[in-house]
Amino acid sequence: MPTALTDFCRHPIVQAPMAGGGSGPELAAAVCEAGGLGFLAAGYKTADGMYQEIKQLRGLTRRPFGVNLFMPQPSLADTSAVEVYREQLAGETAWYETELGDINGSTDDGYEAKLAILRDDPVPIVSFTFGCPSRAALDAFAEVGTYTVVTVTTAAEAQAAQWAGADAVCVQGVEAGGHQGTHRDDPHADGTGSGLGLLALLTQVRETVQIPVIAAGGLMRGAQIAAVLAAGASMAQLGTAFLITPESGANPLHKQALTNPLFTHTELTRAFSGRPARGLVNRFLREHGPYAPAAYPAVHYLTSPVRKAAAKAGDAQGMNLWAGQGHRLARELPAGQLVELLVAELEAARASLGLGGQGYGIGGAV
């Protein structure tokens, strides 16, 4: 088992775990086989569903890979704001001829059952989003040889992860597509984005903790990877860049939207899930974003039938189209070819700076 983050793969490229179908075994295997680090997204899956995907991935590659878990969320004490939002969405139910969802779904995403499976049948890396595990949980993974990574959006969250015993942190800048991995969603914030950009945040975290750092947020080109490595990251994590690949399990409408000139920009919104997440601005986001409460995962459950009905109807205007700020730079290539191209761009960028070959971990703790 590798003991350093950069030992898990040949290249400092991590394929982000994108929940909701984007990051399945095919994509993770293709990235691993190309020398990057592939991840399965266990969020929104049952514990058995996660286990079946792990078995499938092991059949596709023998290289190290990771599994990402969602941390349990606080129970929703006051449902009144969600009920008001339900009324706001009444027009969607009529348009798509569907009912809104039951908000009383699980708030722990099967966390304990998933932990039990991953401790009993260990995988090389486990990462966590929406919070920091207990020291006992992280120690248990250390005992079975699993490397642990905690997603952070502030220097304080990174410090908490280090204190809890995480092996590394994934620093997520505000440019990142999908959900912001904040450890606590501030209900008094408007959810439209006051977080730090990646380079500023990366610098703060590197001056706060001594554990390795993965940089994430808006990265689409090898030159950007070179920049975050030079700023102290050990590896770079890319999500939107891989979302458009044929191995990605994302809905075809979602993939098409990434390069469709109709969708010009992204915003952070609570409209679809109740938690700030960056997506392409479409009709649903514009009409409902200003009214969505800070109530994850209740809002996720509430809007789920509408989003599914919109996808079935072929209407991207009613779907959550998660995407980072660099989405217009997406390239429709197989995942393995994309890794190869990113590596070539990275090496060219390093050569232009006089940094030589594959000495990737510039300034990065490993």
PDB file of C-alpha atoms in Angstrom, residues 47 97 147 156 216 224 275:
ATOM      1  CA  ALA A  47     -24.256   0.709   0.773  1.00  0.00           C
ATOM      2  CA  GLU A  97     -46.794  16.330 -14.767  1.00  0.00           C
ATOM      3  CA  TYR A 147      -5.559   6.560   2.963  1.00  0.00           C
ATOM      4  CA  ALA A 156     -10.087  26.257   9.468  1.00  0.00           C
ATOM      5  CA  ALA A 216      -9.826  21.429  -6.958  1.00  0.00           C
ATOM      6  CA  GLN A 224      -3.587  25.136 -14.624  1.00  0.00           C
ATOM      7  CA  ARG A 275     -26.982  23.371  -0.437  1.00  0.00           C
TER       8      ARG A 275
END
